[in-house]
Short mmCIF file of C-alpha atoms and ligand atoms in Angstrom, two decimals:
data_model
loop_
_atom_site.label_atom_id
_atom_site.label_comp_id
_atom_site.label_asym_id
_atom_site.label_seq_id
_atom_site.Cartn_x
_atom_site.Cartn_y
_atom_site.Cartn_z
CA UNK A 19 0.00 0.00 0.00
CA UNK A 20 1.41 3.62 -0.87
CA UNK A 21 0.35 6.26 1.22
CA UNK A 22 0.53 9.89 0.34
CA UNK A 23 0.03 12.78 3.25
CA UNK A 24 -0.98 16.12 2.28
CA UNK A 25 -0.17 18.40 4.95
CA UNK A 26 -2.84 21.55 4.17
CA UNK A 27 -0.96 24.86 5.02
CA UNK A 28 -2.77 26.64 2.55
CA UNK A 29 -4.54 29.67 4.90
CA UNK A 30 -4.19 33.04 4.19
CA UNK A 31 -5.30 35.72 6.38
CA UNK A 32 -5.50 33.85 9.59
CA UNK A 33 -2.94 35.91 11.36
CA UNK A 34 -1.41 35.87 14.51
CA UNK A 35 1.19 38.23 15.01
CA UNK A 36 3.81 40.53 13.70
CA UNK A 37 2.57 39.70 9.49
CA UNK A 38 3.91 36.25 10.00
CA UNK A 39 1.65 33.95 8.20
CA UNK A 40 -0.05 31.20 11.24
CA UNK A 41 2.00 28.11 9.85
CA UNK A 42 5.31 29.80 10.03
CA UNK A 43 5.07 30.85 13.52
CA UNK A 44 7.96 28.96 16.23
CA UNK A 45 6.44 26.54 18.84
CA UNK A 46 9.29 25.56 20.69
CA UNK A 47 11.84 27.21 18.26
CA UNK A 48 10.50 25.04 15.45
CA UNK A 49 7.47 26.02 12.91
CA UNK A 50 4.34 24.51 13.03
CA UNK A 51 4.72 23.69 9.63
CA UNK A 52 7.77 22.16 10.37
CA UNK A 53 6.24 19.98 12.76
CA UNK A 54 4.13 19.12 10.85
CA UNK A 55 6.03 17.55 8.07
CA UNK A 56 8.19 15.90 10.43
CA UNK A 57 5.15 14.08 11.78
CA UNK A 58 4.62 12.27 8.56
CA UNK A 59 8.75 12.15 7.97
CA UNK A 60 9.46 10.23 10.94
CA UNK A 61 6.20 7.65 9.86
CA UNK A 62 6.71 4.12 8.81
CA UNK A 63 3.50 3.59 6.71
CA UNK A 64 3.56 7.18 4.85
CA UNK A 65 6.03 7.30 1.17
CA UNK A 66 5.44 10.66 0.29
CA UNK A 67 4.74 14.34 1.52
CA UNK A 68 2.37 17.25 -0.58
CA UNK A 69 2.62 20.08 1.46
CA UNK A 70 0.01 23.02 0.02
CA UNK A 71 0.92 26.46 0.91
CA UNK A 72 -0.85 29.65 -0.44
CA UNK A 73 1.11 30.87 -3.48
CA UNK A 74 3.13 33.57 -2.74
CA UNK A 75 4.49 30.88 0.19
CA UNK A 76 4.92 28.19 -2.29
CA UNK A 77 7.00 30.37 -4.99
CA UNK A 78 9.29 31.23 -2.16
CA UNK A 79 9.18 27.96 0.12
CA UNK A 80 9.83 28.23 3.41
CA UNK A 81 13.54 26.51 4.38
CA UNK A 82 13.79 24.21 7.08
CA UNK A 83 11.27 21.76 5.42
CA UNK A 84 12.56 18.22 5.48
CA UNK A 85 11.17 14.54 5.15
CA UNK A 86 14.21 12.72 5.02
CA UNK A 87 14.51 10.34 2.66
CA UNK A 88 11.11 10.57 1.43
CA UNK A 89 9.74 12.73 -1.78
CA UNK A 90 8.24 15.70 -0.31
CA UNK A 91 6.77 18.46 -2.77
CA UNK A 92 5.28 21.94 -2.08
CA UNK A 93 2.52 23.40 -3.91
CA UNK A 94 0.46 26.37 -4.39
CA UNK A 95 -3.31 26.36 -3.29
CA UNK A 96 -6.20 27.25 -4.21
CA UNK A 97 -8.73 29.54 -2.74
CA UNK A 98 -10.48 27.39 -0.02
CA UNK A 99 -9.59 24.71 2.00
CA UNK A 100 -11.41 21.75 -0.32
CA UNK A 101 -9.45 23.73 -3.22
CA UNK A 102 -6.21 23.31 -1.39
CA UNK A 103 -6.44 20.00 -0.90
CA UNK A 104 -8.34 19.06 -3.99
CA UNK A 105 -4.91 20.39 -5.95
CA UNK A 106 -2.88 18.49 -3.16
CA UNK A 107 -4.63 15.12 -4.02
CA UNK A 108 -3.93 15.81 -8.10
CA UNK A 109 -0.39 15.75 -7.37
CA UNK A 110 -0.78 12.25 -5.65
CA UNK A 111 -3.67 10.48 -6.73
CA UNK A 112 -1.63 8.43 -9.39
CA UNK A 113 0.43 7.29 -7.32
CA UNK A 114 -0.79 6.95 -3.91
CA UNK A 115 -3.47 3.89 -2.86
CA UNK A 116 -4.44 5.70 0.50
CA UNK A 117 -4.17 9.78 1.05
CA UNK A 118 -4.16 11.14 4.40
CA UNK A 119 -5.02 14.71 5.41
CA UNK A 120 -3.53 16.62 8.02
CA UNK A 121 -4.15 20.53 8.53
CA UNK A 122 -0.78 21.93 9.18
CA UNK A 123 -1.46 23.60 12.17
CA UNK A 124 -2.08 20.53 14.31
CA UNK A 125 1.75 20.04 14.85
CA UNK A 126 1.24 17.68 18.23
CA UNK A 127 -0.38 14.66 16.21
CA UNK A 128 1.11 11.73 17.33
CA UNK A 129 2.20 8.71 15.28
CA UNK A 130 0.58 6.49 16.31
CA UNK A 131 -2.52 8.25 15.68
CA UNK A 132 -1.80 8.74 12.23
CA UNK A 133 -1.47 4.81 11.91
CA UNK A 134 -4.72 4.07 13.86
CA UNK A 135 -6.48 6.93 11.34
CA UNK A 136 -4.29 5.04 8.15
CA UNK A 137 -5.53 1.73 9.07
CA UNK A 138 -9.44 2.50 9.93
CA UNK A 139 -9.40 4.18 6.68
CA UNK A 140 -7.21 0.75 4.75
CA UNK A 141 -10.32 -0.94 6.16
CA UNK A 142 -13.38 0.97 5.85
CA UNK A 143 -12.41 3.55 2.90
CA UNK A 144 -12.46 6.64 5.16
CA UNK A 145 -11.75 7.36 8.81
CA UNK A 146 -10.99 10.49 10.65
CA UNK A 147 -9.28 11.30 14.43
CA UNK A 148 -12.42 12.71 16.75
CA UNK A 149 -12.83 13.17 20.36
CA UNK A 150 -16.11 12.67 21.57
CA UNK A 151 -16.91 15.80 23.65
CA UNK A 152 -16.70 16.20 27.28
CA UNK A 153 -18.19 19.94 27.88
CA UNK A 154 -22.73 19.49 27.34
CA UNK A 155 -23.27 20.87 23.50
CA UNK A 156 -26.01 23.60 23.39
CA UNK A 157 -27.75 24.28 20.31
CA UNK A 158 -27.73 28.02 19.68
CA UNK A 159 -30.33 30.60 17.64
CA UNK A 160 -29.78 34.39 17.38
CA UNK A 161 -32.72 35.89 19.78
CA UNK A 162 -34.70 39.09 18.83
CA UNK A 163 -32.00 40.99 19.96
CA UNK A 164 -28.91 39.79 18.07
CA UNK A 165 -27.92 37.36 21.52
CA UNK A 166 -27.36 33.87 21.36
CA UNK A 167 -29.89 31.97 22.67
CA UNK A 168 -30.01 28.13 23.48
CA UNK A 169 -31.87 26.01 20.92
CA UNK A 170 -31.59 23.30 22.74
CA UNK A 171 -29.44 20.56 24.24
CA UNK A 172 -27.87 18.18 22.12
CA UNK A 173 -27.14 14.30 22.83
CA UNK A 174 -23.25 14.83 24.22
CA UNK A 175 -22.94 11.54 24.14
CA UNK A 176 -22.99 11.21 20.24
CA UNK A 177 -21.05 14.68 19.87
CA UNK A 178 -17.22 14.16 18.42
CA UNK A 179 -15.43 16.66 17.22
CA UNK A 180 -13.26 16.28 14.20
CA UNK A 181 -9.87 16.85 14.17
CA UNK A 182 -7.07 15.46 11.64
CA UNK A 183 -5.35 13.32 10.70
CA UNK A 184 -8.25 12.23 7.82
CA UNK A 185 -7.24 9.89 5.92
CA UNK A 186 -9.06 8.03 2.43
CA UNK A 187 -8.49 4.80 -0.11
CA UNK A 188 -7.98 6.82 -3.47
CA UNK A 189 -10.62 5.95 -4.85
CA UNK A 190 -13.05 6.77 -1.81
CA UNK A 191 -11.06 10.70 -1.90
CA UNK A 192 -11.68 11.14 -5.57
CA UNK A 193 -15.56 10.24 -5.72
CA UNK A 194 -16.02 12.71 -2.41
CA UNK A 195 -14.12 15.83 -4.14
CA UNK A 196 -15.75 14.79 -7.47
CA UNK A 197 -19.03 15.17 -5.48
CA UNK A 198 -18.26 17.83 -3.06
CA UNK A 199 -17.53 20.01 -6.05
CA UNK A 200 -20.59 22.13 -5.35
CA UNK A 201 -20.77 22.00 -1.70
CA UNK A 202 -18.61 23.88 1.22
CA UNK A 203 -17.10 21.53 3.10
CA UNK A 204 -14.54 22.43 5.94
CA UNK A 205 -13.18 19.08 6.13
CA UNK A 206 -12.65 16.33 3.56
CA UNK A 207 -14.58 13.67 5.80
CA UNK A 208 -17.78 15.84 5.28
CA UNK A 209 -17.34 15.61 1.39
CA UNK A 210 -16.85 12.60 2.01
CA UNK A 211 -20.17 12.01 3.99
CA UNK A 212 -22.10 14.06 1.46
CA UNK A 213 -21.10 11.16 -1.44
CA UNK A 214 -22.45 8.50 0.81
CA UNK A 215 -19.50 7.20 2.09
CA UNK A 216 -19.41 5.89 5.33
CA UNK A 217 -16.49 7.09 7.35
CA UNK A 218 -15.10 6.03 10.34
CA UNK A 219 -14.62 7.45 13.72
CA UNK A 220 -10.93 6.67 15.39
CA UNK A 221 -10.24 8.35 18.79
CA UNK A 222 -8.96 11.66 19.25
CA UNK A 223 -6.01 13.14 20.84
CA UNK A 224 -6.65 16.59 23.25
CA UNK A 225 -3.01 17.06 22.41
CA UNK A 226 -3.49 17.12 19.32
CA UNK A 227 -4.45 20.69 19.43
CA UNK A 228 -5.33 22.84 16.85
CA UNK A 229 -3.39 26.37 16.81
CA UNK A 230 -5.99 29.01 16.04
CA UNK A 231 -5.21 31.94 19.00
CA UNK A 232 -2.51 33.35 20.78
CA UNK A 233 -3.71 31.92 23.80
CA UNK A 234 -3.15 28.58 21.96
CA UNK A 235 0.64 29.48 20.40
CA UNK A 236 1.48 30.46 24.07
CA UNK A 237 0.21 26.90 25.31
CA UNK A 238 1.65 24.93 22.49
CA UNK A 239 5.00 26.43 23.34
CA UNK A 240 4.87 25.88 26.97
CA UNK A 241 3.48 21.85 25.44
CA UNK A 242 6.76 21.65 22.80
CA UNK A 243 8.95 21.62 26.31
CA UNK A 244 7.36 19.08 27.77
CA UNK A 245 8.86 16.72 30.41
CA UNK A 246 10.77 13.46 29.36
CA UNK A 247 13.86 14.99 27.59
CA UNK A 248 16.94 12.90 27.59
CA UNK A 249 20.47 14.61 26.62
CA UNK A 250 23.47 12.74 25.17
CA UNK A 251 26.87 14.04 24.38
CA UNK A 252 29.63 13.37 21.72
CA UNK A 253 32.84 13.89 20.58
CA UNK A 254 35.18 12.63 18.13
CA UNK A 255 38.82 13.12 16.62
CA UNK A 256 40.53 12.10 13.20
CA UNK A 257 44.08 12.66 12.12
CA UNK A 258 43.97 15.26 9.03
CA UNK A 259 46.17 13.35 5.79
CA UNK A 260 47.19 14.41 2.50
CA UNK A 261 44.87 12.56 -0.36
CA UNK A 262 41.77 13.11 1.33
CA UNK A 263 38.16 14.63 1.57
CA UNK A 264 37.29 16.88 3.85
CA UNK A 265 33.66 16.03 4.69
CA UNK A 266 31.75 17.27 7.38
CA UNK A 267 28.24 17.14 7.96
CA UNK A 268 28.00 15.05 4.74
CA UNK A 269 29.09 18.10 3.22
CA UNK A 270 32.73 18.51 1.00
CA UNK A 271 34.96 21.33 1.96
CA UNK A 272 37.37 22.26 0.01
CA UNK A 273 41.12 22.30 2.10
CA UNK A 274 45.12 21.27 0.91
CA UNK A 275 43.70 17.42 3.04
CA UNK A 276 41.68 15.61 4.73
CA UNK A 277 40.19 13.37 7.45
CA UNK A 278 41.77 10.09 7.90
CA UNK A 279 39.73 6.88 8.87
CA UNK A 280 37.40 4.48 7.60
CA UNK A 281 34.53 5.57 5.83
CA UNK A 282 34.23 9.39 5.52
CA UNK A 283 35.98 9.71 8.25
CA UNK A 284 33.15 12.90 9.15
CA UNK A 285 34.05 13.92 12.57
CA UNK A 286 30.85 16.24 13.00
CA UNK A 287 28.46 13.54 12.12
CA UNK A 288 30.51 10.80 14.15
CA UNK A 289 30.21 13.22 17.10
CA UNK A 290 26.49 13.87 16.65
CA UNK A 291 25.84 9.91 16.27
CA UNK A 292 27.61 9.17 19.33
CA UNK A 293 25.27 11.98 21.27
CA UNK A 294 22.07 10.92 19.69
CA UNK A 295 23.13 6.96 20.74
CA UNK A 296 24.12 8.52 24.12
CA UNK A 297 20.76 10.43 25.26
CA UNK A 298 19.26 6.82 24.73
CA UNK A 299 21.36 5.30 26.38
CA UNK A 300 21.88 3.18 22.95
CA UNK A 301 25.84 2.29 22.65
CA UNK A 302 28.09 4.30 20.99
CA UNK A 303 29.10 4.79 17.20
CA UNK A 304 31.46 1.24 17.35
CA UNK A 305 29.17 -0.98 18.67
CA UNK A 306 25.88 0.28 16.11
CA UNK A 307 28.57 0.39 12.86
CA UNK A 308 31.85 -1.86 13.53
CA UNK A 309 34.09 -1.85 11.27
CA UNK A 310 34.03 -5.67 10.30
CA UNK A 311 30.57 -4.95 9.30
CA UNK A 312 30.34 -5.51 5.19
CA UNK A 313 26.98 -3.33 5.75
CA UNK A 314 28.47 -0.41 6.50
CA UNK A 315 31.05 -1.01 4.43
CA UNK A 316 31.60 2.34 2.09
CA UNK A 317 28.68 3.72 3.39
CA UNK A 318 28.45 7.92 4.52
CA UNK A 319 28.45 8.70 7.55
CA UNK A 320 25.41 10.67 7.44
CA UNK A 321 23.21 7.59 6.63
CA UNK A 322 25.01 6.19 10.25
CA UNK A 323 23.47 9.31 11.32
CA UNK A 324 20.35 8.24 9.81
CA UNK A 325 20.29 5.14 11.24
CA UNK A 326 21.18 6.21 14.62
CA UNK A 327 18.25 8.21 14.58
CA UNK A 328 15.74 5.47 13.39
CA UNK A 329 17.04 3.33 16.39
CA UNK A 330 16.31 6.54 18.68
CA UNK A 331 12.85 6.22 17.19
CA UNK A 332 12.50 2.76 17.77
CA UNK A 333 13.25 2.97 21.44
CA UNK A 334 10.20 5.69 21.56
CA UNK A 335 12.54 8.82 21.47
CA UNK A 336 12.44 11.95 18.82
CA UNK A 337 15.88 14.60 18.23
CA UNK A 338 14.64 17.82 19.82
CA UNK A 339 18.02 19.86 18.82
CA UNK A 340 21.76 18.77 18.56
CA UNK A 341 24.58 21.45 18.93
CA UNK A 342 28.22 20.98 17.45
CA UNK A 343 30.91 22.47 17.93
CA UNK A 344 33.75 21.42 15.25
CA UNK A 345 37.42 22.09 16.43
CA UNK A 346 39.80 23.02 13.62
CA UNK A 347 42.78 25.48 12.96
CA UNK A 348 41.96 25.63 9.28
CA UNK A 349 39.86 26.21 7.48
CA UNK A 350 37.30 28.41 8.74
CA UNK A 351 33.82 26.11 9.84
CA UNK A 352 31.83 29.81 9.25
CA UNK A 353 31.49 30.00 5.95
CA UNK A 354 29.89 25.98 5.54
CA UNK A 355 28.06 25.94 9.09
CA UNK A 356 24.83 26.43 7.56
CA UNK A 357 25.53 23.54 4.56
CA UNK A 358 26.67 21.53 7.60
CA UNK A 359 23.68 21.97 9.36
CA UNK A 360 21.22 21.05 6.62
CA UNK A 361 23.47 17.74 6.45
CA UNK A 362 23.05 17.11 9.72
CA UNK A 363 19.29 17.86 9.63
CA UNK A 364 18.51 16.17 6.85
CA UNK A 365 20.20 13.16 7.98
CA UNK A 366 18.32 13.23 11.53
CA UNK A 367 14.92 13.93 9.53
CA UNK A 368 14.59 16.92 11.41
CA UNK A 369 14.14 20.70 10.64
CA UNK A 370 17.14 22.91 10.05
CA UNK A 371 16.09 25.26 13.25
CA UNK A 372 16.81 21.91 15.34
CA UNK A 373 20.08 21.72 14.50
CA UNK A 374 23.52 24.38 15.11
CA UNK A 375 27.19 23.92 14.10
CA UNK A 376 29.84 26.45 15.58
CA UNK A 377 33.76 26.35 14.67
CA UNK A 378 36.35 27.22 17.11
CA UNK A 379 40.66 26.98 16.64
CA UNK A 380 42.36 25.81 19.61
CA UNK A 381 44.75 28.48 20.24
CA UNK A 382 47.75 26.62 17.93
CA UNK A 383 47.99 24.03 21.25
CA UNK A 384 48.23 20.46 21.10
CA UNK A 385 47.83 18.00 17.82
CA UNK A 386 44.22 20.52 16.63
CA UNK A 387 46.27 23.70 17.10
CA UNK A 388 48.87 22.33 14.96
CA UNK A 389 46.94 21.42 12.37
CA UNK A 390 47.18 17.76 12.32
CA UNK A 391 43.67 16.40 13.82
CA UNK A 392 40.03 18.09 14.18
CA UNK A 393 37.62 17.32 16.71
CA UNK A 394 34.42 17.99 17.14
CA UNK A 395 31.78 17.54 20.36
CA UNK A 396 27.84 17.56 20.37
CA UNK A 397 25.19 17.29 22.63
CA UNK A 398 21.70 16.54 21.60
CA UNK A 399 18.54 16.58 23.45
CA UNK A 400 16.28 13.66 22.82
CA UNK A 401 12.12 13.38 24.17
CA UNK A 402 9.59 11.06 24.15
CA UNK A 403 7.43 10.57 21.20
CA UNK A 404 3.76 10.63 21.32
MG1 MG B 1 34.96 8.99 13.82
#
């Protein structure tokens, strides 16, 4: 099964402060949007990313957006939500067998509520995350005086309200926009109601907020430092040889030699490894990737990177932020800290924001001052996935 997620980030006008559009805004020093993506980067059962932005966004994309190894495309929407996401689905609907929807600025979905919503809908054709109300639903009517007025009381105990993750079979998605064509809809389930489908209900999260106020940015901030958080630190050392690369952070740098070792010999991404292993308490670099090991054999050291952070994942943790600082005489780590960085992002399948690099000489003292080893330490700060 191939499963597409559109991430709908295609508002305009919903505004929260200082002419920053809603999506861009930091929660926790990351973007929503960014969160979002990295939801459906980090998932097992999702293959590619559509994230729809309004059009002046998606001409000028936001950096910072990654999905790791995974295809991830931005596009321009359209005027409405059920536009958006109608032009989102185009983009997939050849190639995906299951679509789901998530609205952008829900960036505390956890996974494992994406796979309960992907495998109600696998099963039934269409499900959607809901929690069933707790607070007594009242009914309302404008009185003769332009007040609200209860209606009356409705049945709480049937009352859910819809949140996303949404997700569809193809085929289920294309008959409900086809047929939602005339309608307003302002979420794909309801089209999808409207063409007769039936759709399931899978529990809610009330993390899963959605950020619509200030009042909700400030609690979603105080939400993105939650408790749980792990750290690790690392450091590394190579000689620096004649006849070599210098890589760091998966990226070339041009200098008169390079690191000496096996593999790449990439001290920043060794050092970030061994930090991201260390706040889990997981081993260290030589244990994960010996040297004996035909696997590994050739391979960069930002897919070790990659890997280290897929066994952080798999013992229940996410990267929060790594810092790095790179020791070297020469050359100058300024001018490629921000190519390092996306490395290193990319690599964790994490946004850019998470991640900083910093180069510092050591005075001309000892083997780094004279030019004939560079180091590099890192701490990173690991929490608990939802
Ligand atoms: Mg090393």
């Amino acid at each position: 099964m191939r499963v597409a997620a559109i991430i709908a980030a295609g508002g305009r006008g919903e505004r929260l402060g200082a002419g920053v559009p809603k999506q861009l805004l930091p929660v926790g020093g990351v973007s929503i949007l960014a969160r979002s993506v990295e939801i459906f980067a980090g998932h097992g059962l999702v293959d590619e990313i559509v994230v729809v932005l309004p059009a002046e966004l998606a001409a000028d994309p936001p950096a910072g957006l990654h999905a790791g190894a995974k295809p991830l495309r931005v596009i321009a929407g359209g005027a409405r939500r059920q536009d958006s996401v109608r032009r989102g689905f185009e983009a997939v609907a050849g190639r995906a067998d299951l679509v789901v929807i998530h609205d952008a600025a829900r960036p505390f979905a956890s996974l494992s509520l994406v796979t309960r919503v992907i495998e109600a809908a696998e099963e039934s054709g269409a499900a959607l995350a809901a929690v069933a109300a707790s607070d007594t639903v009242k009914l309302a009517r404008e009185d003769a005086a332009g007040g609200a007025v209860v209606e009356r009381t409705l049945p709480r105990a049937r009352i859910h309200l819809a949140q996303t993750p949404q997700a569809f079979r193809t085929e289920v998605l294309a008959a409900a926009i086809e047929a939602g064509r005339g309608i307003e809809a302002t979420d794909e389930a309801a089209l999808a109601e409207a063409a007769g489908f039936p759709v399931r209900l899978v529990p809610g999260e009330a993390s899963n907020m959605k950020i619509t106020t200030m009042t909700d940015l400030t609690t979603a901030d105080a939400v993105a430092g939650g408790p749980g958080a792990r750290v690790g630190a690392g450091y590394d050392l190579h000689r620096l040889v004649e006849g070599r690369p210098l890589v760091l952070g998966g990226v070339t740098i041009p200098f008169d030699r390079g690191l000496a070792g096996h593999s790449d010999a990439d001290v920043a991404a060794h050092a970030v490894t061994d930090a991201v292993l260390g706040a889990i308490a997981g081993g260290d670099i030589g244990r994960h990737f010996p040297d004996a090991d035909p696997r590994w054999k050739g391979a960069s050291s930002l897919a070790m990177l990659a890997h280290a952070a897929g066994v952080a994942r798999d013992a229940g943790f996410e990267v929060v932020n790594v810092d790095v600082v790179i020791v070297a005489e020469r050359p100058k780590i300024a001018p490629y800290a921000d190519a390092i960085r996306a490395g290193l992002a990319g690599a964790l399948g994490i946004a850019v924001a998470r991640v900083s690099v910093k180069g510092k000489t050591n005075e001309g003292l000892d083997a780094v001052g004279r030019g004939e080893a560079m180091a590099a330490h890192a701490v990173a700060l690991v929490s608990p996935r939802g």
